[in-house]
Amino acid sequence: MERIRSNIRMPTREIRQTVHEEYQTQISKWMASNARKLALKMIQGSAEAQYKKLWEYCVEIKKTHEGSTMEIMFTPFRESGGNPKFMRLYCCLAPLKKGFKNGCRPIIGLDGCHLKGVYRGQLLTAIAADPNNGWWPIAWAVVEREATEQWTWFLKYLSEDLEIENQCHYTFISDQQKGLDRALSEVLPGCEHRYCVQHMYRNFKKKHPGLALKDRIWNIACCTTVEMYGKAMEELQTFDKDAYEWVKKAPYPRHWCKAYFPTHVKSDMIVNNLCESFNAHIKDARDQPIITMLEIIREYLMERIQRRRAAMEKCKGSTGPLINEIVQTRVKHSSQWMPIWNALHGYQVKGPRGAQFAVDMQKKYCTCRLWEVSGIPCCHAIAAIFMREEDPYSYMDRCYSRGLFFQIYENVLQPISGEDHWPSSTMPVLDPPIPVTQPGRPKKARRRDVTEGRDHGRMLRRRVVIHCRKCGEVGHNAATCKKPSNEEAQQGSNQSSEAQPNNQQRQQSVEKDRTANDETGQQHPQQSQQHHHSQRRKNSATKLLTDAEKGAINANYAYLGKEPPFTVGNWRGRWSGRGRGRARGRGRGRQGEREMRGTVTGRGTQP
């Protein structure tokens, strides 16, 4: 009990090992899982009991974090003596609110994720970007579902906490959640709304798959001028007219293309990674009771603020490490550009393929617009800065400075007391919402798309699609192919005219044997076996591998992260295939080549 109290995320494997070490007995994983659930229920209380203490928790948060907003919405009384049911909760802690106002850029990510506990719902979040392009949480809310009504309720409280008066100054980015567009147009009609390009591409590739189209879609989204956008669209129209029509029917490019982004935000962000990262870090909290979930989120944020402050104190330079990587990448690309000075503040920068841009150092402007949109000098401007023998970091916007980073992260969260010391509340006791239990084990992680990266450190099996080298179809190999190859078909047509008399005689003899067998009731298995043997096709998998086939095998092995087996061209294999003394087992001489033919013909996708 005490070990689970100190580590509520204690896995069942560790529980089984602890029981075995202390009591010298074995328990099943189901027994360990049930024991952990019972212990958590005794420690945290039931999910229903936590709703009854929700008002006291909100009072404790307001007492320790003065200026925080904790709002609860509940259903009215249905009958005399009955308790209202919980509906929604909005939470915006004062230090997080103050940190956003102290130095975060006016771009906010909005997203929602499912809750996996007994009482289902949605967790709506609002996340900002810090000077190191990391995420800074602002507010979150527990609602019954994701719709226009819930988003409108959430955005009203958010706009009041952030004191959004000049709506044109703020930008929101989202994954086009259900009802969010309509809610933003009602509550904050003057704010800019960006769409995540990653989610747009997922809808696009359902009808237009392929890496070539993927690169073109992302190139269109990354265009920083209207002229570049128009040229990229013309290239897409020439390449695939149907894909071009899909993009034309998509939302206006001001929602997802950098060419139409305003310059005061100082962010060229086109993906909603801020909210995705936050949701991934709180994955373990989403299946817990409501107060436990809120406490896990608050404790994690309290620890994270401290860790990021300590990490930034160890860094050197005027910016954070993530911004430094962006600058160094653009410094590397600046070597391809040649600036020409006009004796004042202007530079004409020429690059590869006849590209040319104009840079104004005084206005911090380049005709590519990337410097204005992002606030970080582009590679053309860095080439001009190096010609002036100056530091590129001195031309960066102040929103990326380390000093501003510390102004944000000085707003730390405060610890709170246990529930025994929470002040009482005069509000009515809340009952939990109606539970909706889904069959099966609740899933914590969202369903990943095939284009997304997987978890690092895990070796996932990669399947290779089998293609027949004889007919070119998918799903079988040459050894099991029922269609003759072109050479066999051509040879069969040439031999058909020469073997026609013999075939006719053989057919006549077979018919005579059949009639005789019908009369006498006897069979001639030797003739039938001989006839079947004459039509049997020779297995082409016993042939030796060619250099092209060996190269294909080496390519498959390299794709799977294995050492190539054959030495062909630039490949240096571990099997020579020329004698018995070179290798043993599968790579022994010609036998190794015959066995390795399964990789080309598709007998085995895994080496």
Coordinates of C-alpha atoms in Angstrom, one line a residue:
M1 CA 0.0 0.0 0.0
E2 CA 2.7 2.5 0.9
R3 CA 4.7 1.7 -2.2
I4 CA 1.7 2.4 -4.4
R5 CA 1.0 5.5 -2.4
S6 CA 4.4 6.8 -3.2
N7 CA 4.2 5.7 -6.9
I8 CA 0.6 5.6 -8.1
R9 CA 1.9 4.7 -11.6
M10 CA 3.6 1.5 -10.3
P11 CA 3.3 -1.1 -13.1
T12 CA 1.9 -4.6 -12.5
R13 CA 5.3 -6.1 -13.4
E14 CA 6.9 -4.4 -10.4
I15 CA 4.0 -5.3 -8.1
R16 CA 4.4 -9.0 -9.0
Q17 CA 8.2 -8.8 -8.5
T18 CA 7.7 -7.1 -5.1
V19 CA 5.2 -9.8 -4.0
H20 CA 7.6 -12.6 -5.1
E21 CA 10.5 -11.0 -3.2
E22 CA 8.7 -10.3 0.1
Y23 CA 6.2 -13.3 0.2
Q24 CA 8.0 -15.9 -2.0
T25 CA 4.8 -16.5 -4.1
Q26 CA 3.7 -15.9 -7.6
I27 CA 0.6 -13.9 -8.6
S28 CA -0.9 -13.4 -12.1
K29 CA -0.9 -10.0 -13.8
W30 CA -4.6 -9.8 -13.5
M31 CA -4.4 -10.3 -9.7
A32 CA -1.7 -7.6 -9.5
S33 CA -3.9 -5.2 -11.6
N34 CA -6.9 -5.8 -9.4
A35 CA -4.8 -5.3 -6.3
R36 CA -3.5 -2.0 -7.7
K37 CA -7.0 -0.8 -8.5
L38 CA -8.2 -1.6 -5.0
A39 CA -5.2 0.1 -3.4
L40 CA -5.7 3.2 -5.6
K41 CA -9.4 3.3 -4.6
M42 CA -8.4 3.2 -0.9
I43 CA -5.8 5.9 -1.3
Q44 CA -7.6 8.3 -3.7
G45 CA -11.2 7.4 -2.9
S46 CA -13.7 6.4 -5.4
A47 CA -14.4 8.5 -8.5
E48 CA -17.8 9.4 -7.2
A49 CA -16.5 10.6 -3.9
Q50 CA -14.0 12.9 -5.6
Y51 CA -16.9 14.8 -7.3
K52 CA -18.3 15.5 -3.8
K53 CA -15.0 17.2 -2.8
L54 CA -14.5 19.2 -6.0
W55 CA -15.7 22.5 -4.5
E56 CA -13.3 22.1 -1.6
Y57 CA -10.5 21.5 -4.1
C58 CA -11.3 24.6 -6.0
V59 CA -11.3 26.7 -2.8
E60 CA -7.9 25.3 -1.9
I61 CA -6.5 26.2 -5.4
K62 CA -7.8 29.8 -5.2
K63 CA -6.4 30.2 -1.7
T64 CA -2.8 29.0 -2.7
H65 CA -2.9 30.6 -6.2
E66 CA -4.5 34.0 -5.8
G67 CA -6.1 35.3 -8.9
S68 CA -6.8 31.8 -10.4
T69 CA -10.0 31.0 -12.1
M70 CA -11.9 27.8 -11.1
E71 CA -15.4 27.6 -12.6
I72 CA -17.8 24.7 -12.3
M73 CA -21.0 24.2 -14.3
F74 CA -23.6 21.8 -13.0
T75 CA -27.1 20.8 -13.8
P76 CA -30.0 22.3 -11.8
F77 CA -31.8 20.3 -9.0
R78 CA -34.2 17.8 -10.5
E79 CA -36.0 16.8 -7.4
S80 CA -36.2 17.9 -3.8
G81 CA -33.3 16.6 -1.8
G82 CA -31.3 15.6 -4.9
N83 CA -27.8 16.8 -5.7
P84 CA -26.9 18.5 -9.0
K85 CA -24.7 16.6 -11.4
F86 CA -21.4 17.8 -12.6
M87 CA -21.1 19.1 -16.2
R88 CA -17.9 21.2 -16.7
L89 CA -14.9 22.6 -15.0
Y90 CA -12.6 25.4 -16.1
C91 CA -9.1 25.9 -14.6
C92 CA -6.7 28.8 -15.3
L93 CA -4.0 29.1 -12.6
A94 CA -2.7 32.7 -11.9
P95 CA 1.0 32.0 -12.4
L96 CA 0.3 30.4 -15.8
K97 CA -1.8 33.4 -16.8
K98 CA 0.8 35.8 -15.7
G99 CA 3.6 33.9 -17.5
F100 CA 1.7 34.2 -20.8
K101 CA 1.3 37.9 -20.4
N102 CA 4.9 38.4 -19.4
G103 CA 6.5 37.2 -22.6
C104 CA 4.7 34.6 -24.7
R105 CA 4.0 35.4 -28.3
P106 CA 0.3 36.0 -29.1
I107 CA -0.2 32.5 -30.7
I108 CA -2.3 29.9 -28.8
G109 CA -2.9 26.3 -29.6
L110 CA -6.3 24.8 -29.0
D111 CA -7.0 21.1 -28.8
G112 CA -9.2 18.5 -27.1
C113 CA -8.5 14.9 -26.0
H114 CA -10.6 12.1 -24.6
L115 CA -10.8 11.2 -20.9
K116 CA -10.5 7.4 -20.3
G117 CA -11.8 7.1 -16.8
V118 CA -15.2 5.8 -15.5
Y119 CA -16.9 9.1 -16.3
R120 CA -15.9 9.9 -19.8
G121 CA -15.6 13.4 -21.3
Q122 CA -13.2 15.7 -23.1
L123 CA -10.2 17.7 -21.9
L124 CA -9.9 21.1 -23.7
T125 CA -6.6 22.8 -23.5
A126 CA -5.1 26.2 -24.5
I127 CA -1.3 26.1 -24.9
A128 CA 1.1 29.0 -25.8
A129 CA 4.7 29.0 -27.1
D130 CA 7.7 30.2 -24.9
P131 CA 10.9 31.9 -26.2
N132 CA 12.5 28.5 -26.8
N133 CA 9.6 27.3 -29.0
G134 CA 8.5 25.1 -26.1
W135 CA 4.9 24.9 -24.8
W136 CA 3.5 27.0 -21.9
P137 CA 0.1 25.9 -20.6
I138 CA -2.5 28.6 -20.1
A139 CA -5.8 26.8 -19.2
W140 CA -7.7 23.6 -19.5
A141 CA -11.3 22.4 -19.0
V142 CA -13.2 19.2 -18.4
V143 CA -16.4 19.1 -20.5
E144 CA -18.9 16.4 -21.4
R145 CA -18.2 16.4 -25.1
E146 CA -16.5 18.4 -27.9
A147 CA -18.9 20.7 -29.6
T148 CA -19.6 24.3 -30.4
E149 CA -21.4 24.9 -27.0
Q150 CA -18.5 23.6 -25.0
W151 CA -15.8 25.4 -27.0
T152 CA -17.8 28.7 -26.7
W153 CA -18.0 28.3 -23.0
F154 CA -14.3 27.6 -22.8
L155 CA -13.2 30.5 -25.0
K156 CA -15.4 33.0 -23.1
Y157 CA -13.5 32.3 -19.8
L158 CA -10.2 32.2 -21.7
S159 CA -10.7 35.6 -23.3
E160 CA -11.6 37.1 -19.9
D161 CA -8.5 35.7 -18.2
L162 CA -6.1 36.9 -21.0
E163 CA -8.0 40.2 -21.3
I164 CA -8.1 40.0 -25.0
E165 CA -9.2 43.4 -26.2
N166 CA -7.4 43.8 -29.5
Q167 CA -8.5 40.6 -31.2
C168 CA -6.4 41.2 -34.3
H169 CA -3.3 40.8 -32.2
Y170 CA -4.0 37.2 -31.4
T171 CA -3.7 34.0 -33.4
F172 CA -5.1 30.6 -32.7
I173 CA -4.0 27.3 -34.2
S174 CA -6.0 24.1 -34.1
D175 CA -6.7 20.7 -35.7
Q176 CA -10.1 21.9 -37.0
Q177 CA -11.9 20.4 -34.0
K178 CA -15.6 19.9 -34.0
G179 CA -17.4 23.2 -33.5
L180 CA -14.3 25.2 -32.9
D181 CA -14.5 27.4 -36.0
R182 CA -18.0 28.5 -35.2
A183 CA -17.1 29.1 -31.5
L184 CA -14.2 31.3 -32.5
S185 CA -16.3 33.3 -35.0
E186 CA -18.8 34.0 -32.2
V187 CA -16.5 34.7 -29.3
L188 CA -13.3 36.1 -31.0
P189 CA -14.3 37.0 -34.6
G190 CA -11.3 39.3 -35.1
C191 CA -8.6 36.7 -34.2
E192 CA -6.6 34.8 -36.9
H193 CA -7.3 31.1 -37.0
R194 CA -4.6 28.7 -38.4
Y195 CA -5.1 25.1 -39.3
C196 CA -2.6 22.3 -38.7
V197 CA -1.2 21.3 -42.0
Q198 CA -0.4 17.8 -40.7
H199 CA -4.2 17.1 -40.2
M200 CA -5.0 18.7 -43.6
Y201 CA -2.5 16.3 -45.3
R202 CA -4.1 13.3 -43.6
N203 CA -7.4 14.2 -45.2
F204 CA -5.6 14.9 -48.5
K205 CA -3.8 11.6 -48.8
K206 CA -6.9 9.6 -48.4
K207 CA -7.7 10.4 -52.0
H208 CA -4.2 11.5 -53.2
P209 CA -1.5 9.3 -51.7
G210 CA 2.2 9.3 -52.6
L211 CA 5.4 10.9 -51.5
A212 CA 5.5 13.2 -54.5
L213 CA 2.2 14.8 -53.7
K214 CA 3.1 14.9 -50.0
D215 CA 6.2 17.0 -50.7
R216 CA 4.3 19.3 -53.0
I217 CA 1.6 19.9 -50.4
W218 CA 4.1 20.8 -47.7
N219 CA 6.1 23.0 -50.1
I220 CA 2.9 24.9 -50.8
A221 CA 2.2 25.4 -47.1
C222 CA 5.8 26.6 -46.5
C223 CA 5.7 29.2 -49.3
T224 CA 6.4 32.6 -47.7
T225 CA 5.3 34.9 -50.5
V226 CA 2.1 35.0 -52.6
E227 CA 4.2 34.7 -55.8
M228 CA 5.8 31.5 -54.5
Y229 CA 2.4 30.1 -53.6
G230 CA 1.0 30.8 -57.0
K231 CA 4.0 29.1 -58.7
A232 CA 3.8 26.1 -56.5
M233 CA 0.0 25.7 -57.2
E234 CA 0.7 25.9 -61.0
E235 CA 3.3 23.1 -60.6
L236 CA 0.7 21.0 -58.7
Q237 CA -1.9 21.6 -61.4
T238 CA 0.6 20.3 -64.0
F239 CA 1.5 17.3 -61.9
D240 CA -1.9 16.2 -60.7
K241 CA -5.1 18.1 -61.7
D242 CA -7.3 16.2 -59.2
A243 CA -5.0 17.1 -56.3
Y244 CA -5.0 20.7 -57.5
E245 CA -8.8 20.8 -57.4
W246 CA -8.7 19.4 -53.8
V247 CA -6.4 22.1 -52.6
K248 CA -8.5 24.8 -54.3
K249 CA -11.6 23.5 -52.5
A250 CA -9.7 23.4 -49.1
P251 CA -9.9 26.3 -46.6
Y252 CA -8.5 29.6 -47.7
P253 CA -4.7 29.7 -47.7
R254 CA -4.6 32.4 -45.1
H255 CA -5.4 29.6 -42.6
W256 CA -2.5 27.3 -43.5
C257 CA 0.1 29.0 -45.8
K258 CA 2.9 31.1 -44.5
A259 CA 2.6 33.5 -47.4
Y260 CA -0.6 34.9 -45.8
F261 CA 0.5 34.9 -42.2
P262 CA 0.8 38.3 -40.4
T263 CA 4.2 39.5 -39.3
H264 CA 3.4 40.7 -35.8
V265 CA 3.0 37.2 -34.3
K266 CA 6.6 36.3 -35.0
S267 CA 5.8 32.6 -35.6
D268 CA 5.7 30.6 -38.8
M269 CA 4.1 27.6 -37.0
I270 CA 1.9 25.5 -39.3
V271 CA 1.5 22.4 -37.0
N272 CA -0.2 22.2 -33.7
N273 CA 2.7 20.4 -31.9
L274 CA 2.2 22.5 -28.8
C275 CA -1.0 20.8 -27.8
E276 CA 0.0 17.4 -29.1
S277 CA 3.1 17.4 -26.8
F278 CA 1.1 18.5 -23.8
N279 CA -1.5 15.7 -24.4
A280 CA 1.3 13.2 -24.7
H281 CA 2.8 14.2 -21.3
I282 CA -0.5 13.9 -19.4
K283 CA -1.5 10.6 -21.0
D284 CA -1.3 8.7 -17.6
A285 CA -3.6 11.2 -15.9
R286 CA -6.5 10.9 -18.3
D287 CA -7.8 7.6 -16.9
Q288 CA -7.8 8.9 -13.3
P289 CA -10.7 10.4 -11.2
I290 CA -11.2 14.1 -11.7
I291 CA -9.3 15.5 -8.7
T292 CA -6.5 13.0 -9.1
M293 CA -6.2 13.9 -12.8
L294 CA -6.1 17.7 -12.0
E295 CA -3.5 17.1 -9.3
I296 CA -1.3 15.0 -11.7
I297 CA -1.4 17.8 -14.2
R298 CA -0.7 20.5 -11.7
E299 CA 2.2 18.6 -10.1
Y300 CA 3.7 17.8 -13.4
L301 CA 3.6 21.4 -14.5
M302 CA 5.1 22.5 -11.2
E303 CA 8.0 20.2 -11.7
R304 CA 8.4 21.0 -15.3
I305 CA 8.7 24.7 -14.8
Q306 CA 11.5 24.1 -12.3
R307 CA 13.4 21.7 -14.6
R308 CA 13.2 24.1 -17.6
R309 CA 14.4 27.0 -15.5
A310 CA 17.4 24.9 -14.3
A311 CA 18.2 23.7 -17.9
M312 CA 18.1 27.2 -19.3
E313 CA 20.5 28.5 -16.6
K314 CA 23.1 26.0 -17.8
C315 CA 22.8 27.1 -21.5
K316 CA 25.0 29.7 -22.9
G317 CA 24.2 32.4 -25.5
S318 CA 21.4 34.8 -26.0
T319 CA 18.8 32.3 -27.1
G320 CA 17.6 28.8 -26.1
P321 CA 18.9 25.6 -27.6
L322 CA 16.0 25.0 -30.0
I323 CA 16.2 28.5 -31.4
N324 CA 20.0 28.1 -31.7
E325 CA 19.5 25.0 -33.9
I326 CA 17.3 27.0 -36.3
V327 CA 19.9 29.7 -36.5
Q328 CA 22.7 27.3 -37.1
T329 CA 20.8 25.6 -39.9
R330 CA 20.2 28.9 -41.7
V331 CA 23.8 29.8 -41.2
K332 CA 24.8 26.6 -42.9
H333 CA 22.5 27.4 -45.9
S334 CA 23.7 31.0 -46.1
S335 CA 27.0 29.9 -47.6
Q336 CA 25.2 29.4 -50.9
W337 CA 24.2 33.0 -51.2
M338 CA 26.3 36.0 -52.4
P339 CA 25.3 39.5 -51.2
I340 CA 26.0 42.8 -53.0
W341 CA 26.0 45.9 -50.9
N342 CA 24.5 49.3 -51.9
A343 CA 26.6 51.3 -49.5
L344 CA 23.7 51.9 -47.1
H345 CA 21.4 49.3 -45.6
G346 CA 20.4 47.4 -48.7
Y347 CA 21.8 44.1 -50.0
Q348 CA 21.0 42.2 -53.2
V349 CA 21.5 38.5 -52.5
K350 CA 22.0 36.0 -55.3
G351 CA 21.9 32.3 -54.9
P352 CA 21.7 29.0 -56.8
R353 CA 19.4 28.5 -59.8
G354 CA 19.2 32.2 -60.4
A355 CA 17.3 33.0 -57.2
Q356 CA 17.6 36.6 -56.0
F357 CA 16.3 38.5 -52.9
A358 CA 16.5 42.0 -51.5
V359 CA 17.5 42.5 -47.8
D360 CA 17.1 45.7 -45.8
M361 CA 19.1 45.5 -42.6
Q362 CA 17.6 48.6 -41.0
K363 CA 14.0 47.4 -41.4
K364 CA 14.9 43.8 -40.7
Y365 CA 13.2 42.8 -43.9
C366 CA 13.8 40.3 -46.8
T367 CA 11.6 39.9 -49.8
C368 CA 11.2 36.2 -48.9
R369 CA 9.2 37.4 -45.8
L370 CA 10.6 34.6 -43.6
W371 CA 12.5 37.1 -41.5
E372 CA 9.4 39.2 -40.9
V373 CA 7.1 36.2 -40.2
S374 CA 9.3 34.2 -37.9
G375 CA 11.5 37.0 -36.3
I376 CA 14.7 35.0 -37.0
P377 CA 17.0 36.1 -39.8
C378 CA 16.7 34.0 -43.0
C379 CA 19.7 32.6 -44.8
H380 CA 19.7 35.6 -47.2
A381 CA 19.8 38.1 -44.3
I382 CA 22.5 36.0 -42.6
A383 CA 24.7 36.2 -45.7
A384 CA 24.4 40.0 -45.6
I385 CA 25.1 40.0 -41.8
F386 CA 28.3 38.0 -42.3
M387 CA 29.4 40.5 -45.0
R388 CA 28.9 43.3 -42.4
E389 CA 31.0 41.1 -40.0
E390 CA 28.2 41.1 -37.4
D391 CA 26.5 38.5 -35.3
P392 CA 23.1 37.1 -36.6
Y393 CA 21.8 36.8 -33.0
S394 CA 21.9 40.6 -32.7
Y395 CA 19.2 40.8 -35.4
M396 CA 16.8 38.4 -33.8
D397 CA 13.4 39.5 -32.3
R398 CA 13.3 40.1 -28.6
C399 CA 10.6 37.4 -28.2
Y400 CA 13.4 34.7 -28.4
S401 CA 15.7 36.2 -25.7
R402 CA 16.8 34.2 -22.6
G403 CA 15.8 37.2 -20.4
L404 CA 12.2 36.9 -21.5
F405 CA 12.4 33.2 -20.9
F406 CA 13.2 33.7 -17.3
Q407 CA 10.5 36.3 -16.9
I408 CA 8.0 33.7 -18.0
Y409 CA 9.4 30.8 -15.9
E410 CA 9.7 32.9 -12.7
N411 CA 5.9 32.3 -12.3
V412 CA 6.0 29.0 -10.4
L413 CA 3.1 27.0 -9.1
Q414 CA 2.6 26.7 -5.4
P415 CA 2.2 23.5 -3.3
I416 CA -1.1 22.7 -1.7
S417 CA -2.1 20.8 1.5
G418 CA -3.8 17.4 1.6
E419 CA -7.6 17.0 1.4
D420 CA -7.9 16.8 5.2
H421 CA -6.8 20.4 5.4
W422 CA -8.9 21.8 2.6
P423 CA -11.4 24.5 3.6
S424 CA -15.1 23.8 3.5
S425 CA -17.4 25.2 0.8
T426 CA -21.0 26.4 1.0
M427 CA -21.8 25.2 -2.5
P428 CA -24.0 22.2 -3.0
V429 CA -22.5 18.7 -3.1
L430 CA -22.0 17.5 -6.7
D431 CA -22.9 14.1 -8.0
P432 CA -20.9 12.6 -10.9
P433 CA -22.2 12.7 -14.4
I434 CA -23.9 9.6 -15.9
P435 CA -21.1 7.1 -16.6
V436 CA -20.6 5.6 -20.0
T437 CA -18.6 2.4 -19.9
Q438 CA -17.1 1.2 -23.1
P439 CA -16.2 -2.5 -23.6
G440 CA -12.6 -3.6 -23.5
R441 CA -9.5 -2.1 -22.0
P442 CA -9.5 1.8 -22.2
K443 CA -6.9 3.2 -24.6
K444 CA -4.8 6.1 -23.3
A445 CA -2.8 7.0 -26.5
R446 CA -4.5 8.3 -29.6
R447 CA -4.5 6.3 -32.8
R448 CA -1.4 7.2 -34.7
D449 CA -1.3 7.7 -38.4
V450 CA 0.9 5.7 -40.7
T451 CA 2.9 8.9 -41.6
E452 CA 3.7 9.7 -38.0
G453 CA 6.9 8.8 -36.3
R454 CA 6.9 6.0 -33.8
D455 CA 8.3 5.8 -30.3
H456 CA 12.1 5.9 -30.2
G457 CA 13.9 2.8 -28.9
R458 CA 11.2 0.3 -30.1
M459 CA 12.1 -2.1 -33.0
L460 CA 8.9 -2.3 -35.0
R461 CA 8.5 -5.0 -37.7
R462 CA 8.5 -3.5 -41.2
R463 CA 6.7 -5.5 -43.8
V464 CA 7.9 -5.5 -47.4
V465 CA 5.3 -5.8 -50.1
I466 CA 5.9 -9.0 -52.2
H467 CA 6.1 -8.5 -56.0
C468 CA 6.3 -11.3 -58.5
R469 CA 9.3 -10.8 -60.8
K470 CA 7.6 -12.9 -63.5
C471 CA 4.2 -11.2 -63.9
G472 CA 4.7 -8.1 -61.7
E473 CA 1.6 -8.6 -59.6
V474 CA 1.4 -8.2 -55.8
G475 CA 0.9 -11.0 -53.2
H476 CA 2.9 -13.9 -54.5
N477 CA 6.4 -14.8 -55.7
A478 CA 7.8 -16.4 -58.8
A479 CA 7.9 -19.9 -57.4
T480 CA 4.1 -19.9 -56.8
C481 CA 3.2 -17.8 -59.9
K482 CA 0.7 -19.6 -62.1
K483 CA 1.2 -17.3 -65.0
P484 CA 4.1 -18.2 -67.4
S485 CA 6.8 -15.7 -68.0
N486 CA 7.3 -14.0 -71.3
E487 CA 10.1 -16.3 -72.3
E488 CA 8.2 -19.5 -71.4
A489 CA 5.1 -18.2 -73.2
Q490 CA 7.2 -17.5 -76.3
Q491 CA 9.0 -20.8 -76.2
G492 CA 5.7 -22.6 -75.7
S493 CA 4.3 -20.9 -78.9
N494 CA 7.3 -21.8 -80.9
Q495 CA 7.3 -25.5 -79.8
S496 CA 3.5 -25.9 -80.2
S497 CA 3.8 -26.1 -84.0
E498 CA 6.6 -28.6 -83.9
A499 CA 5.1 -30.8 -81.2
Q500 CA 1.6 -30.8 -82.7
P501 CA 1.7 -34.3 -84.4
N502 CA 3.2 -35.9 -81.3
N503 CA 0.6 -34.3 -79.1
Q504 CA -2.2 -35.5 -81.3
Q505 CA -0.9 -39.0 -81.2
R506 CA -0.5 -38.9 -77.4
Q507 CA -4.0 -37.5 -77.1
Q508 CA -5.4 -40.4 -79.3
S509 CA -3.5 -43.0 -77.2
V510 CA -4.8 -41.5 -74.0
E511 CA -8.4 -41.7 -75.3
K512 CA -8.0 -45.3 -76.3
D513 CA -6.6 -46.1 -72.9
R514 CA -9.6 -44.5 -71.3
T515 CA -12.1 -46.4 -73.3
A516 CA -10.2 -49.6 -72.6
N517 CA -10.2 -48.8 -68.9
D518 CA -13.9 -48.1 -68.9
E519 CA -14.6 -51.6 -70.4
T520 CA -12.2 -53.6 -68.2
G521 CA -12.3 -51.4 -65.1
Q522 CA -8.4 -51.2 -65.0
Q523 CA -6.2 -48.2 -64.8
H524 CA -2.7 -47.4 -65.9
P525 CA -1.2 -45.1 -63.2
Q526 CA 2.2 -45.2 -64.9
Q527 CA 0.9 -43.5 -68.1
S528 CA -1.0 -40.9 -66.1
Q529 CA 2.0 -40.0 -64.0
Q530 CA 4.2 -39.8 -67.1
H531 CA 1.6 -37.5 -68.7
H532 CA 1.5 -35.3 -65.6
H533 CA 5.3 -35.1 -65.4
S534 CA 5.5 -34.0 -69.0
Q535 CA 3.3 -30.9 -68.3
R536 CA 5.1 -29.9 -65.1
R537 CA 6.9 -26.6 -65.2
K538 CA 10.5 -26.3 -64.0
N539 CA 10.9 -24.3 -60.7
S540 CA 12.7 -21.1 -61.6
A541 CA 13.7 -20.5 -57.9
T542 CA 16.6 -23.0 -58.3
K543 CA 18.4 -20.8 -60.7
L544 CA 21.4 -18.8 -59.6
L545 CA 21.0 -15.2 -58.7
T546 CA 22.0 -12.4 -61.1
D547 CA 23.9 -9.3 -60.0
A548 CA 20.7 -7.3 -60.2
E549 CA 18.8 -9.7 -58.0
K550 CA 21.7 -9.7 -55.5
G551 CA 21.5 -5.9 -55.5
A552 CA 17.8 -6.0 -54.8
I553 CA 18.4 -8.4 -51.9
N554 CA 21.0 -6.0 -50.5
A555 CA 18.6 -3.1 -50.8
N556 CA 15.9 -5.0 -48.8
Y557 CA 18.5 -5.8 -46.1
A558 CA 19.6 -2.2 -45.9
Y559 CA 16.0 -1.1 -45.7
L560 CA 15.5 -3.4 -42.7
G561 CA 18.7 -2.2 -41.0
K562 CA 20.6 -5.4 -41.7
E563 CA 24.0 -6.0 -43.1
P564 CA 23.8 -6.7 -46.9
P565 CA 24.7 -10.4 -47.6
F566 CA 26.3 -10.1 -51.1
T567 CA 29.2 -8.2 -52.6
V568 CA 27.9 -6.5 -55.7
G569 CA 29.1 -3.2 -57.0
N570 CA 29.4 -0.8 -54.0
W571 CA 27.9 -3.4 -51.7
R572 CA 30.2 -5.2 -49.3
G573 CA 28.4 -8.3 -48.2
R574 CA 29.1 -10.7 -45.5
W575 CA 28.5 -13.7 -47.8
S576 CA 30.7 -14.2 -50.8
G577 CA 28.7 -17.1 -52.3
R578 CA 31.8 -18.5 -54.1
G579 CA 32.9 -21.4 -51.9
R580 CA 32.3 -23.4 -48.9
G581 CA 35.2 -22.0 -46.9
R582 CA 33.9 -18.4 -47.1
A583 CA 30.7 -18.8 -45.1
R584 CA 28.6 -21.4 -43.4
G585 CA 24.9 -21.9 -43.1
R586 CA 22.6 -19.9 -45.4
G587 CA 25.4 -18.1 -47.1
R588 CA 27.3 -21.3 -48.3
G589 CA 28.1 -21.1 -52.0
R590 CA 25.3 -21.5 -54.5
Q591 CA 23.1 -23.0 -51.9
G592 CA 23.1 -19.7 -50.1
E593 CA 22.1 -17.9 -53.3
R594 CA 19.2 -20.4 -53.8
E595 CA 18.0 -19.9 -50.2
M596 CA 18.4 -16.1 -50.5
R597 CA 16.1 -16.1 -53.6
G598 CA 13.2 -16.2 -51.2
T599 CA 14.0 -12.5 -50.4
V600 CA 13.5 -11.5 -54.1
T601 CA 10.6 -13.8 -54.8
G602 CA 8.9 -12.9 -51.6
R603 CA 9.2 -16.2 -49.6
G604 CA 10.3 -14.3 -46.6
T605 CA 9.9 -10.6 -45.9
Q606 CA 12.1 -10.8 -42.8
P607 CA 15.8 -12.0 -43.2

